[in-house]
Structures are given as structure tokens and as C-alpha cells.
Short mmCIF file of C-alpha atoms in Angstrom, two decimals:
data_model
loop_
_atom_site.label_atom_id
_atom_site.label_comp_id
_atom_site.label_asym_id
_atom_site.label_seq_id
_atom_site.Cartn_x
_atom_site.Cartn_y
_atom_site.Cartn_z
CA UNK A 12 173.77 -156.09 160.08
CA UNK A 13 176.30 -157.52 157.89
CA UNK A 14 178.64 -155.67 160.03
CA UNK A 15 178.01 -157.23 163.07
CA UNK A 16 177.96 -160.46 162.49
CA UNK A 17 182.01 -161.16 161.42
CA UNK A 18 182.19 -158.81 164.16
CA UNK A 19 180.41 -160.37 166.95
CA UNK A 20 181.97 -163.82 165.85
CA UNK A 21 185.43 -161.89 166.86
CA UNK A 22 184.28 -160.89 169.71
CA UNK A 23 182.79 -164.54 170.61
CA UNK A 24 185.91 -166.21 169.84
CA UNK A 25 187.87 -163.38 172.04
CA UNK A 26 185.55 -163.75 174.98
CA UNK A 27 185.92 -167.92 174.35
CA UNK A 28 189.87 -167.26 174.32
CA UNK A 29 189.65 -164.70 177.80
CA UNK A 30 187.23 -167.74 179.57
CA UNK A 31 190.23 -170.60 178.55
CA UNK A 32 192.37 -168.41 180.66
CA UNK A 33 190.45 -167.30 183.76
CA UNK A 34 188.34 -169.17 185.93
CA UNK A 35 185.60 -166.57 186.19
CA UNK A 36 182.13 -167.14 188.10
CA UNK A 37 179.29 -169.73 187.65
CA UNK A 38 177.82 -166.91 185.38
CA UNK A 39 180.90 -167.15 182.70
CA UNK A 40 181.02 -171.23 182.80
CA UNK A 41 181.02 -171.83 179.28
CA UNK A 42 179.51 -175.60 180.32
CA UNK A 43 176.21 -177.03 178.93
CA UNK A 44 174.94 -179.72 181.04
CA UNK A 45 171.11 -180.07 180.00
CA UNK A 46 169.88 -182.95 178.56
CA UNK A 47 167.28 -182.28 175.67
CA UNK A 48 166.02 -184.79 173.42
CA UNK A 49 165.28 -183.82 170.07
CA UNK A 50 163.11 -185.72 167.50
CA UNK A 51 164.92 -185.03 164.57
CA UNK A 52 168.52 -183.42 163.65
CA UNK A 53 167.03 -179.84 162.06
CA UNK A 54 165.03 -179.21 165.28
CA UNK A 55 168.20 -179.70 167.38
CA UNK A 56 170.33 -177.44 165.32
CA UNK A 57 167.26 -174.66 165.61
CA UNK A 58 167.68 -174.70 169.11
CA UNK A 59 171.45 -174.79 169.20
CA UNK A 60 171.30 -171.84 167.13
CA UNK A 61 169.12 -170.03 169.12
CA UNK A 62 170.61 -170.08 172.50
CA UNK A 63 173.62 -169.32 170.32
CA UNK A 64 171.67 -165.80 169.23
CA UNK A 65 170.44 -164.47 172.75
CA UNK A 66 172.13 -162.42 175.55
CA UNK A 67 171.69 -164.04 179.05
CA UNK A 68 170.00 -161.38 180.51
CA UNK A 69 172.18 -161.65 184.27
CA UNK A 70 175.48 -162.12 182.55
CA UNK A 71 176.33 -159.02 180.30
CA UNK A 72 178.19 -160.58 177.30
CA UNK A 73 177.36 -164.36 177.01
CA UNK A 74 174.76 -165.56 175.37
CA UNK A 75 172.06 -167.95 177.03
CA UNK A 76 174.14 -171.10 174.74
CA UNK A 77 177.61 -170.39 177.11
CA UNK A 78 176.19 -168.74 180.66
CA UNK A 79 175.13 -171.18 183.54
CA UNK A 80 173.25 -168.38 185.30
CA UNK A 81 170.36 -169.91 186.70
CA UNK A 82 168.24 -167.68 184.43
CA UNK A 83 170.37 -168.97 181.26
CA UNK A 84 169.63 -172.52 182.34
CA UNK A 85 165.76 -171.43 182.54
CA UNK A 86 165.71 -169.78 178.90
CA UNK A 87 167.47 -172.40 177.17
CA UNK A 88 164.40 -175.09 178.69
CA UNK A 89 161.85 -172.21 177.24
CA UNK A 90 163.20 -172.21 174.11
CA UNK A 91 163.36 -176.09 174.32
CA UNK A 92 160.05 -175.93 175.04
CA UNK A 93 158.61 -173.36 172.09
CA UNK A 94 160.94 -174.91 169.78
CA UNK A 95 160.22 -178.50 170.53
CA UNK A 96 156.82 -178.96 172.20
CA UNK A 97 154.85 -176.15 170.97
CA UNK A 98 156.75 -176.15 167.44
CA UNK A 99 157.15 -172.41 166.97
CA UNK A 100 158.95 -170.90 164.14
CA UNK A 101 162.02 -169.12 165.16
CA UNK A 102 161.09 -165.94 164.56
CA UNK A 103 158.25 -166.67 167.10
CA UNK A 104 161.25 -167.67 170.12
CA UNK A 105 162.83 -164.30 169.12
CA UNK A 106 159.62 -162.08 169.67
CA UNK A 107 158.29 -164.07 173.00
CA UNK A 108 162.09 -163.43 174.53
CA UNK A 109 162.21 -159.74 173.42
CA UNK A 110 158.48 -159.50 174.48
CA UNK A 111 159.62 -160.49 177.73
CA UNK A 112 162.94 -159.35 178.30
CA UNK A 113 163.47 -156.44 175.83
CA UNK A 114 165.81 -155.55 172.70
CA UNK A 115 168.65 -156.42 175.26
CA UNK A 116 168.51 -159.75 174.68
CA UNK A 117 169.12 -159.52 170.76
CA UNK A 118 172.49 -159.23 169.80
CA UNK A 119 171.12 -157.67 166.81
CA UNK A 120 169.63 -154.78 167.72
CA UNK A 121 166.38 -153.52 166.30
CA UNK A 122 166.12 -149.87 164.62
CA UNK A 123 164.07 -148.11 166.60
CA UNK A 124 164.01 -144.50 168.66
CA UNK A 125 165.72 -145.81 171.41
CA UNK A 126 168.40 -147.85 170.12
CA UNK A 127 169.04 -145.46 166.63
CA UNK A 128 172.19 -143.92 167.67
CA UNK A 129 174.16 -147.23 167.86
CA UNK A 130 173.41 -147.58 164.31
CA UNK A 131 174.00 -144.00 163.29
CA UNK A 132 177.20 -143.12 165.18
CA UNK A 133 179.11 -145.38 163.91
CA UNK A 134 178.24 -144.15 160.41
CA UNK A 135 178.69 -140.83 161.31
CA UNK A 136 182.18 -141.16 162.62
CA UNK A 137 183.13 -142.99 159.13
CA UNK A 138 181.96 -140.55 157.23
CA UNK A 139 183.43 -137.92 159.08
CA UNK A 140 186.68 -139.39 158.95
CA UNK A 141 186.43 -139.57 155.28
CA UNK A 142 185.59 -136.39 154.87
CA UNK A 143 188.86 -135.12 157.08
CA UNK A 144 190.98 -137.60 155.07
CA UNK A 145 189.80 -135.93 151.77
CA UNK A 146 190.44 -132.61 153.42
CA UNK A 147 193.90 -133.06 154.40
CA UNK A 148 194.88 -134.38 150.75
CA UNK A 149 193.06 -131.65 149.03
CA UNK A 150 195.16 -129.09 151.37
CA UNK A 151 198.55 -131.23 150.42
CA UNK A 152 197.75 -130.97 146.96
CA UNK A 153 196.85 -127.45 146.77
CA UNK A 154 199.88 -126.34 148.77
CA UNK A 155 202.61 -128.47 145.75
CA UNK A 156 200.14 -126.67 142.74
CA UNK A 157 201.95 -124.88 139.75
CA UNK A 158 203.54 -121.79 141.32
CA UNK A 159 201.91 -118.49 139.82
CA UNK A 160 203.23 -116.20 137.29
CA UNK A 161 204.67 -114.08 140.59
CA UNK A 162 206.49 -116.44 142.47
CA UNK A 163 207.62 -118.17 139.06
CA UNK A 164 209.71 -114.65 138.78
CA UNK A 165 210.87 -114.78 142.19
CA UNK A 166 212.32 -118.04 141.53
CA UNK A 167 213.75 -117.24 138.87
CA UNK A 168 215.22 -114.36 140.11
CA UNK A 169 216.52 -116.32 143.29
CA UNK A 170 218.10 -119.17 141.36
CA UNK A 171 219.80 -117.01 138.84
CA UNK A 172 221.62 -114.83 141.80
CA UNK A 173 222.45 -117.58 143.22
CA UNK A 174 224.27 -118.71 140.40
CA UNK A 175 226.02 -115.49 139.81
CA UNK A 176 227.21 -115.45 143.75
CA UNK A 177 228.71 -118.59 143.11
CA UNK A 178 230.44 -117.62 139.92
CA UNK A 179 232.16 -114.77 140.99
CA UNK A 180 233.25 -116.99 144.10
CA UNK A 181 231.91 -114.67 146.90
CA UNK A 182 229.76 -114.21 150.02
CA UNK A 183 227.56 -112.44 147.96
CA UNK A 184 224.96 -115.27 148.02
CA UNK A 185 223.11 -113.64 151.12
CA UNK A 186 221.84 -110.66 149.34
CA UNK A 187 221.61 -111.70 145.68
CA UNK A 188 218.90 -108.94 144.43
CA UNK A 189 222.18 -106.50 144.70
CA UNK A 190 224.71 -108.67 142.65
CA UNK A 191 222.24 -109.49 139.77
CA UNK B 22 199.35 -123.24 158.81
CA UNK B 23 197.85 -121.01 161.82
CA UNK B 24 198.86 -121.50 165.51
CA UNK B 25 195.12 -122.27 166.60
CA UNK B 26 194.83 -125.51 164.53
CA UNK B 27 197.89 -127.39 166.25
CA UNK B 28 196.03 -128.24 168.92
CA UNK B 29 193.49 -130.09 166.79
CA UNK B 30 194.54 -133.45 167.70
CA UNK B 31 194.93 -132.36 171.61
CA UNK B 32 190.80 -131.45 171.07
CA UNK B 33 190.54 -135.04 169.45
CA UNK B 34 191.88 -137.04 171.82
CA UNK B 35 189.95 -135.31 174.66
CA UNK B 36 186.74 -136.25 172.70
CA UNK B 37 187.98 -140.02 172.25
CA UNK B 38 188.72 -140.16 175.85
CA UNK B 39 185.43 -138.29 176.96
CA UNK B 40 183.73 -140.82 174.94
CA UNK B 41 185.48 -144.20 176.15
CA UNK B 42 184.51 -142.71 179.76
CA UNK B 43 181.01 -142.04 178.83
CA UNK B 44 181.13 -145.54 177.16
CA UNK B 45 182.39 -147.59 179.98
CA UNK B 46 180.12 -145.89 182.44
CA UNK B 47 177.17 -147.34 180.56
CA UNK B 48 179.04 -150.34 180.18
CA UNK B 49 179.09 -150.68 184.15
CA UNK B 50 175.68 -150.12 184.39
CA UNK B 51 174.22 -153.99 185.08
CA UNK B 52 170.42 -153.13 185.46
CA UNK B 53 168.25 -153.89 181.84
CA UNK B 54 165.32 -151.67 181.36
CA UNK B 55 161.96 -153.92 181.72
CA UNK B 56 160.49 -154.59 178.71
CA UNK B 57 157.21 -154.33 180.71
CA UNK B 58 157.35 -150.44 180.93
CA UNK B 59 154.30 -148.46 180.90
CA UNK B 60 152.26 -152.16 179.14
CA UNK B 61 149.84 -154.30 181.23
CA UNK B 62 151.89 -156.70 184.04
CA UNK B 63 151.21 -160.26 182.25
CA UNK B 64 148.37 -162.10 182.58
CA UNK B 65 149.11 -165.08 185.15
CA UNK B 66 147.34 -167.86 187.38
CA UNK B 67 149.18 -168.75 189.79
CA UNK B 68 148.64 -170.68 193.61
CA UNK B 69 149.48 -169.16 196.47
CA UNK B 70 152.46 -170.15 198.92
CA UNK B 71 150.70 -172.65 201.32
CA UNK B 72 147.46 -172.75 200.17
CA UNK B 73 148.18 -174.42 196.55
CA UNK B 74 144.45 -175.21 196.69
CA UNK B 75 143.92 -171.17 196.22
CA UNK B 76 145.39 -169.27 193.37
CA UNK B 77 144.72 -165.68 191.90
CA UNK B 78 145.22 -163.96 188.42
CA UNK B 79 146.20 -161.17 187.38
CA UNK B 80 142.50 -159.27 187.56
CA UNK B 81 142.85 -160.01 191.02
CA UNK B 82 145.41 -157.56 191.33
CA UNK B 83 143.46 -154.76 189.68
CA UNK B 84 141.10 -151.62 191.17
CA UNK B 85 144.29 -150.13 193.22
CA UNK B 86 147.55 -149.52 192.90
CA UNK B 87 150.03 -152.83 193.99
CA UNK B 88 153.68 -153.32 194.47
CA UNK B 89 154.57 -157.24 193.70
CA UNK B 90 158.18 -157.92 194.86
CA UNK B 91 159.74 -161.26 193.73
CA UNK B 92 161.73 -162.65 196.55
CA UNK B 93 163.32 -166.21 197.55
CA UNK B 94 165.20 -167.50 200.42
CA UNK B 95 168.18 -167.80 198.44
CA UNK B 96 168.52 -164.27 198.10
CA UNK B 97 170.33 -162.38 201.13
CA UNK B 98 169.34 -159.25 199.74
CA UNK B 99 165.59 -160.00 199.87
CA UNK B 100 166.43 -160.35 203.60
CA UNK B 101 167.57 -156.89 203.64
CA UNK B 102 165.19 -155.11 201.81
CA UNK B 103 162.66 -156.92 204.13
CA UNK B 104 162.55 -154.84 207.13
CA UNK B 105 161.78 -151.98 204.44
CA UNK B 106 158.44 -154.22 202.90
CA UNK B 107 157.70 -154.32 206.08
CA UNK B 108 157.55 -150.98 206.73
CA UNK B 109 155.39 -150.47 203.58
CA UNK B 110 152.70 -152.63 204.40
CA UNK B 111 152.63 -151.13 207.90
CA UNK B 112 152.65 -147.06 206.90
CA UNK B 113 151.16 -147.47 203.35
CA UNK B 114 147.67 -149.27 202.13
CA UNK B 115 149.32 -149.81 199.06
CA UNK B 116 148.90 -153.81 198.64
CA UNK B 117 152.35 -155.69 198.06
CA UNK B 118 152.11 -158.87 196.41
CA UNK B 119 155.02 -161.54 196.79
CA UNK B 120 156.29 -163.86 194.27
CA UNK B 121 158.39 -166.62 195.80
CA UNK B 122 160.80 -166.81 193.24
CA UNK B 123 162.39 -170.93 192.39
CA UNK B 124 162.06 -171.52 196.37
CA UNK B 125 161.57 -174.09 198.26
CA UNK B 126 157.71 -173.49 199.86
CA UNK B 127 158.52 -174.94 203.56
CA UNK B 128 161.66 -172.70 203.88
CA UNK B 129 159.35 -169.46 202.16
CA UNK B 130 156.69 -169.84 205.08
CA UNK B 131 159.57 -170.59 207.66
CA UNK B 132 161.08 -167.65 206.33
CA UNK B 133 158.12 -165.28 206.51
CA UNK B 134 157.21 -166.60 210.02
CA UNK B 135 160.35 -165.72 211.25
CA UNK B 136 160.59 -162.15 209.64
CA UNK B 137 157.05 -161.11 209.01
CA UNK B 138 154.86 -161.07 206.11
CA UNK B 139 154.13 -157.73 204.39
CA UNK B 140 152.19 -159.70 201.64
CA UNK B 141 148.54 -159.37 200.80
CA UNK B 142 149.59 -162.84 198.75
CA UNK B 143 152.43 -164.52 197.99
CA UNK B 144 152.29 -166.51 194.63
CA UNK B 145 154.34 -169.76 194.24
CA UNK B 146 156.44 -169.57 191.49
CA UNK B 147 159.06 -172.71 192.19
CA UNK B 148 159.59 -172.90 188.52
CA UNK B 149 160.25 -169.51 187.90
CA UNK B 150 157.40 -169.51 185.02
CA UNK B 151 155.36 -166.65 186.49
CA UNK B 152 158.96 -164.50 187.04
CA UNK B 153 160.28 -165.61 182.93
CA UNK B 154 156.57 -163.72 182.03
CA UNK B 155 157.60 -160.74 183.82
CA UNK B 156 161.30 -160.79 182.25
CA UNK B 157 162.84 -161.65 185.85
CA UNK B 158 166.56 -162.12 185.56
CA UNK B 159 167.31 -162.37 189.57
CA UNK B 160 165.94 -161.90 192.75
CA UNK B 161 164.79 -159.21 194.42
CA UNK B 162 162.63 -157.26 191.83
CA UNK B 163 160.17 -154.91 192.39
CA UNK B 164 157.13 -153.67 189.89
CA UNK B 165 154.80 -151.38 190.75
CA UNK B 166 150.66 -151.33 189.01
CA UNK B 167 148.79 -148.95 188.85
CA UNK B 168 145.19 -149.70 189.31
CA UNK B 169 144.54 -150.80 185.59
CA UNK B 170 147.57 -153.44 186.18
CA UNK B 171 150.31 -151.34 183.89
CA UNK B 172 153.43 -151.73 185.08
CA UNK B 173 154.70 -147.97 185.80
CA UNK B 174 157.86 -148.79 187.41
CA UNK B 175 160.35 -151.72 187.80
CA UNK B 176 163.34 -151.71 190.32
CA UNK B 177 166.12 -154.68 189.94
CA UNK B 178 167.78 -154.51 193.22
CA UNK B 179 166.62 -154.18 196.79
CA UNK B 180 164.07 -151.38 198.12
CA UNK B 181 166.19 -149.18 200.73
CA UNK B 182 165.53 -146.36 202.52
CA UNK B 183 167.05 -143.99 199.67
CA UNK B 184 165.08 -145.91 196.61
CA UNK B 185 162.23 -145.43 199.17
CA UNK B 186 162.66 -142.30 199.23
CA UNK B 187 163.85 -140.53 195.86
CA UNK B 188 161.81 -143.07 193.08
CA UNK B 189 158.97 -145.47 194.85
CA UNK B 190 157.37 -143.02 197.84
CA UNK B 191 156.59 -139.91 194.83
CA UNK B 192 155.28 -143.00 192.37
CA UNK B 193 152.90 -144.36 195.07
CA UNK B 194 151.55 -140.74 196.34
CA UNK B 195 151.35 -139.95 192.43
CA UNK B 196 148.92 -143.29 192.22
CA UNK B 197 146.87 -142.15 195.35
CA UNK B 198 148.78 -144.29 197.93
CA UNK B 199 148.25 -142.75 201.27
CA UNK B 200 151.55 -142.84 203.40
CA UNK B 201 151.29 -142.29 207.15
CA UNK B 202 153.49 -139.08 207.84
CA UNK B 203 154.14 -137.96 205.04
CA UNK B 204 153.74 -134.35 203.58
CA UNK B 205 151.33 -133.62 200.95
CA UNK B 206 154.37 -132.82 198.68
CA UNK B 207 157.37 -134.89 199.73
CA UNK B 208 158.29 -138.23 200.11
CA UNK B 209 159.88 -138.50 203.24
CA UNK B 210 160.91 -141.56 204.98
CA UNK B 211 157.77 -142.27 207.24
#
């Protein structure tokens, strides 16, 4: 939840920025010609904010606040009407909608056994990712461990050939097990 | 390092572009599913087209199974799903019920008297009231009742010969529709 909403204000402002640019169809119009009266300043700003929250049902990503489908134009007077006439809380315009047109028309989807993936996957694919990351560094940091009591002697034994190849001045440093 | 594992990252970016196809498939796919699924169709009262001195509710529609199709004039693909109502009402008793969808009702009975009526009723819904209680988004839609009124199946889109045949003929004979030739087991086209 907290999630999605900085998110789906990105994406708002993105799909705002694409509509500037194109002149799409009647269904992508971001123009709001209805003319509600509201009694008081809290009741308009209820209903701003909730054609702000649902999905126009005809257009896929605009919400009923910035679609001029003809279905857009009808939910924004039903929510005029619940909000302003029949004075229902908002919760109460968010269940008669869903009632009616299903968890599509939440942004916010609900939890439930047909929508639980969207939530979980997500997750999932974090955590899995953290889980490789931590994986990979634990390899890189095994690999560059303290060499064993072994391979300590080999090195050793390389290193000090080398150096007496290179002090008697010959070839010799190809094959210094023999010089040693 | 063994030989196998470099082609890790090949294997993940199969899997991110399997996914972003499976993704934007579903993304293309522009039909909700009804909220109305398998619960009672709303209850309504509503007049009928013509005779606004008449109206039925939703018990009306009960004791058999009914298709209710929501059409309009507007729509040119209501026209062309038409000849296919037609051919409902004529091979089928199933009863269709229309809902003239935000129409105007002198161009809705000009309409049906030029291209025939399959309806038992049509319901007048110029304000689109009756179709925002079913969760209509467009025109044409299709529900099909079963005889208790629950809605068992909802098409968004026009009824053609191949939605006909493959999802509404085995729905109907499931409900007890009779359909004039047509073979106890199929579905075919009558």
C-alpha cells in the first residue's frame, strides 16, 4: 500500500506528461466539463478525491477524474450523487462502485484469492534477488579467504624460486622446483 | 567456476522476457470480469420501451433461464450481433430481454421495426441507471440468468456465430434451453 501510492502518483504524472503530447481519443481527454454544485468546500474536495481514486472502467489507465468516456461522465454524476444527495461516507462510494463494477476499478487492489499474486510476486522477486546478491558476495569472499597451510607452502615455494631464477640471471624461471 | 553456470544470465533473461510477454498479453486484454458472477442480476424496476406506462422488475425475469442483452442505436456492433438475437429467439425458447442502453426511444422502436425484435421486453434505460447496476461499461453486453436470476455468464462484446457456438449454446442447453437442431451433446450452430 505504501508502495503504490508514490508509485501510482509517477505513473499519473507520466500518463499526464504522454496525454500533453498526443492527441489520443475522447476516452484519454483529460477535460472535465461537468458542472456540480457543492454546498460546502469539504464535500467538494471528497468528490474530487474520489473520481481521483477510481479506474474508468472503458478506458484502461485513467481514472473516472481524467476520462471523458461516456461511462466516466456517468460515474462521476453517481458519485456526485452518493456523495452529495444521499451523503454517504466514502468508504460507502468505494463499496457501491466495486459492488458494481469489481476490484478493477480500485487502484488499490484488495487482498484476496484472486488478486494475491500481484501482492506476493513482487515480494518474492525482492527477496529473491537479495538472496542472489548475498550469494554472490559470500562466493567473492570465500574465494580471497586466508590461503591454507598447503597452498601457503606452494607460495612460498613459488616466490622464493622465482627469486633465485632471477638472481642467478637465467631462464630458469619456467621450472623453478629444479633450481631451488 | 563450472561451464554449466555461464549461461545463468542467458536462462534469466529468457524468464524476464517470457514474463514481459505474458504481461503485455494480459495487458491487451480490454474485457473486465463482471463483478456480477455467479450473484443474483440486481434488483431493478424499470418501464418498458414504448409502453412507459408498463414496467417489470427483476422477479419478472425469474422461473426460466433469460439472456438480457443491452443494446442502443449508437452502437454498430449491436447491429451486427442482431441478426444472431434474432436467430436465438427464433431456434431457442430461451427469453432475451433488451435493455436500450442511453438511447433515444423513437430511434430504439424505429430501429427494431426495421430489423426485428427478438425481445420478450425491452427496458428503457435512457439514463443508463439500470446498465451502472449491472456494472455496464459499453454497449453490447450480454448476461445470461438462470432461472433463480444469478447471473452465470456475462459477455462484453457482440454474440457471433463462434461465441454462439463455443461459450453461450453449452450454457443455455446446461440451463435446460431447448435449441432447434441441435444434438443432445453439442452446440452446433442451429
Amino acid at each position: 500500500m505504501i508502495l503504490a501510492r508514490p508509485g501510482r502518483w509517477i505513473v499519473g504524472r507520466l500518463i499526464l506528461a504522454l496525454l500533453a503530447l498526443s492527441s489520443a481519443s475522447a476516452c484519454f481527454a483529460v477535460s472535465q466539463i461537468d458542472t456540480f454544485e457543492f454546498s460546502d468546500e469539504v464535500q467538494e474536495r471528497r468528490y474530487r478525491a474520489l473520481i481521483d481514486e477510481f479506474r474508468c472502467p472503458k478506458c484502461l489507465n485513467t481514472n473516472l477524474a481524467g476520462s471523458d468516456a461516456p461511462i466516466a461522465q456517468d460515474l462521476r454524476k453517481v458519485v456526485y450523487r452518493l456523495v452529495v444527495i444521499e451523503a454517504k461516507a466514502d468508504q460507502e462510494v468505494r463499496d457501491y462502485l466495486q459492488v458494481r463494477y469489481g476490484d478493477f476499478v480500485l487502484y488499490d487492489p484488495p487482498f484476496n484469492a484472486r488478486t494475491w499474486y500481484i501482492w506476493v510476486v513482487p515480494i518474492g522477486l525482492g527477496l529473491l534477488g537479495v538472496f542472489v546478491i548475498l550469494g554472490l558476495q559470500r562466493r567473492v569472499t570465500g574465494q580471497s579467504t586466508v590461503l591454507d597451510s598447503s597452498q601457503q607452502a606452494r607460495l612460498r615455494s613459488i616466490v622464493q624460486g622465482t627469486a633465485a631464477a632471477d638472481a642467478d640471471g637465467t631462464a630458469g624461471a619456467k621450472n623453478p622446483e629444479t633450481k631451488s | 567456476m563450472n561451464r554449466a553456470s555461464l549461461f545463468v544470465p542467458l536462462g534469466v533473461f529468457v524468464l524476464i522476457l517470457t514474463l514481459g510477454y505474458v504481461g503485455f498479453d494480459l495487458g491487451a486484454r480490454s474485457e473486465l470480469p463482471s463483478a456480477l458472477i455467479n450473484k443474483p442480476f440486481p434488483e431493478f424496476n424499470a418501464r418498458l420501451l414504448g409502453r412507459p406506462e408498463q414496467s417489470i422488475t427483476r422477479d419478472d425475469l425469474l422461473g426460466q433461464p433469460t439472456l438480457v442483452n443491452v443494446w442502443a442505436t449508437w452502437c454498430p456492433t449491436c447491429l451486427s450481433e442482431h441478426e444472431q438475437l434474432m436467430q436465438i429467439a427464433a431456434t431457442t425458447d430461451v427469453q432475451i430481454v433488451g435493455v436500450n442502453y442511453k438511447d433515444r426511444p423513437d430511434k430504439a422502436l424505429q430501429w427494431l421495426a426495421q430489423f426485428g425484435n427478438p425481445y420478450r421486453w425491452v427496458l428503457d434505460d435512457r439514463d443508463g441507471l439500470l446498465g451502472i447496476e449491472m456494472g455496464v461499461y459499453g454497449a453490447p453486453e450480454t448476461f445470461l440468468l438462470d432461472a433463480r436470476g444469478e447471473v452465470v455468464y456475462k459477455r462484453v462484446g457482440d454474440i457471433n456465430p463462434r461465441i454462439w457456438r463455443s461459450e453461450l449454446a453449452p450454457r443455455l442447453l446446461q440451463l435446460g434451453v431447448s435449441i432447434a437442431g441441435s444434438d443432445a451433446d453439442g452446440a452446433r450452430q442451429p
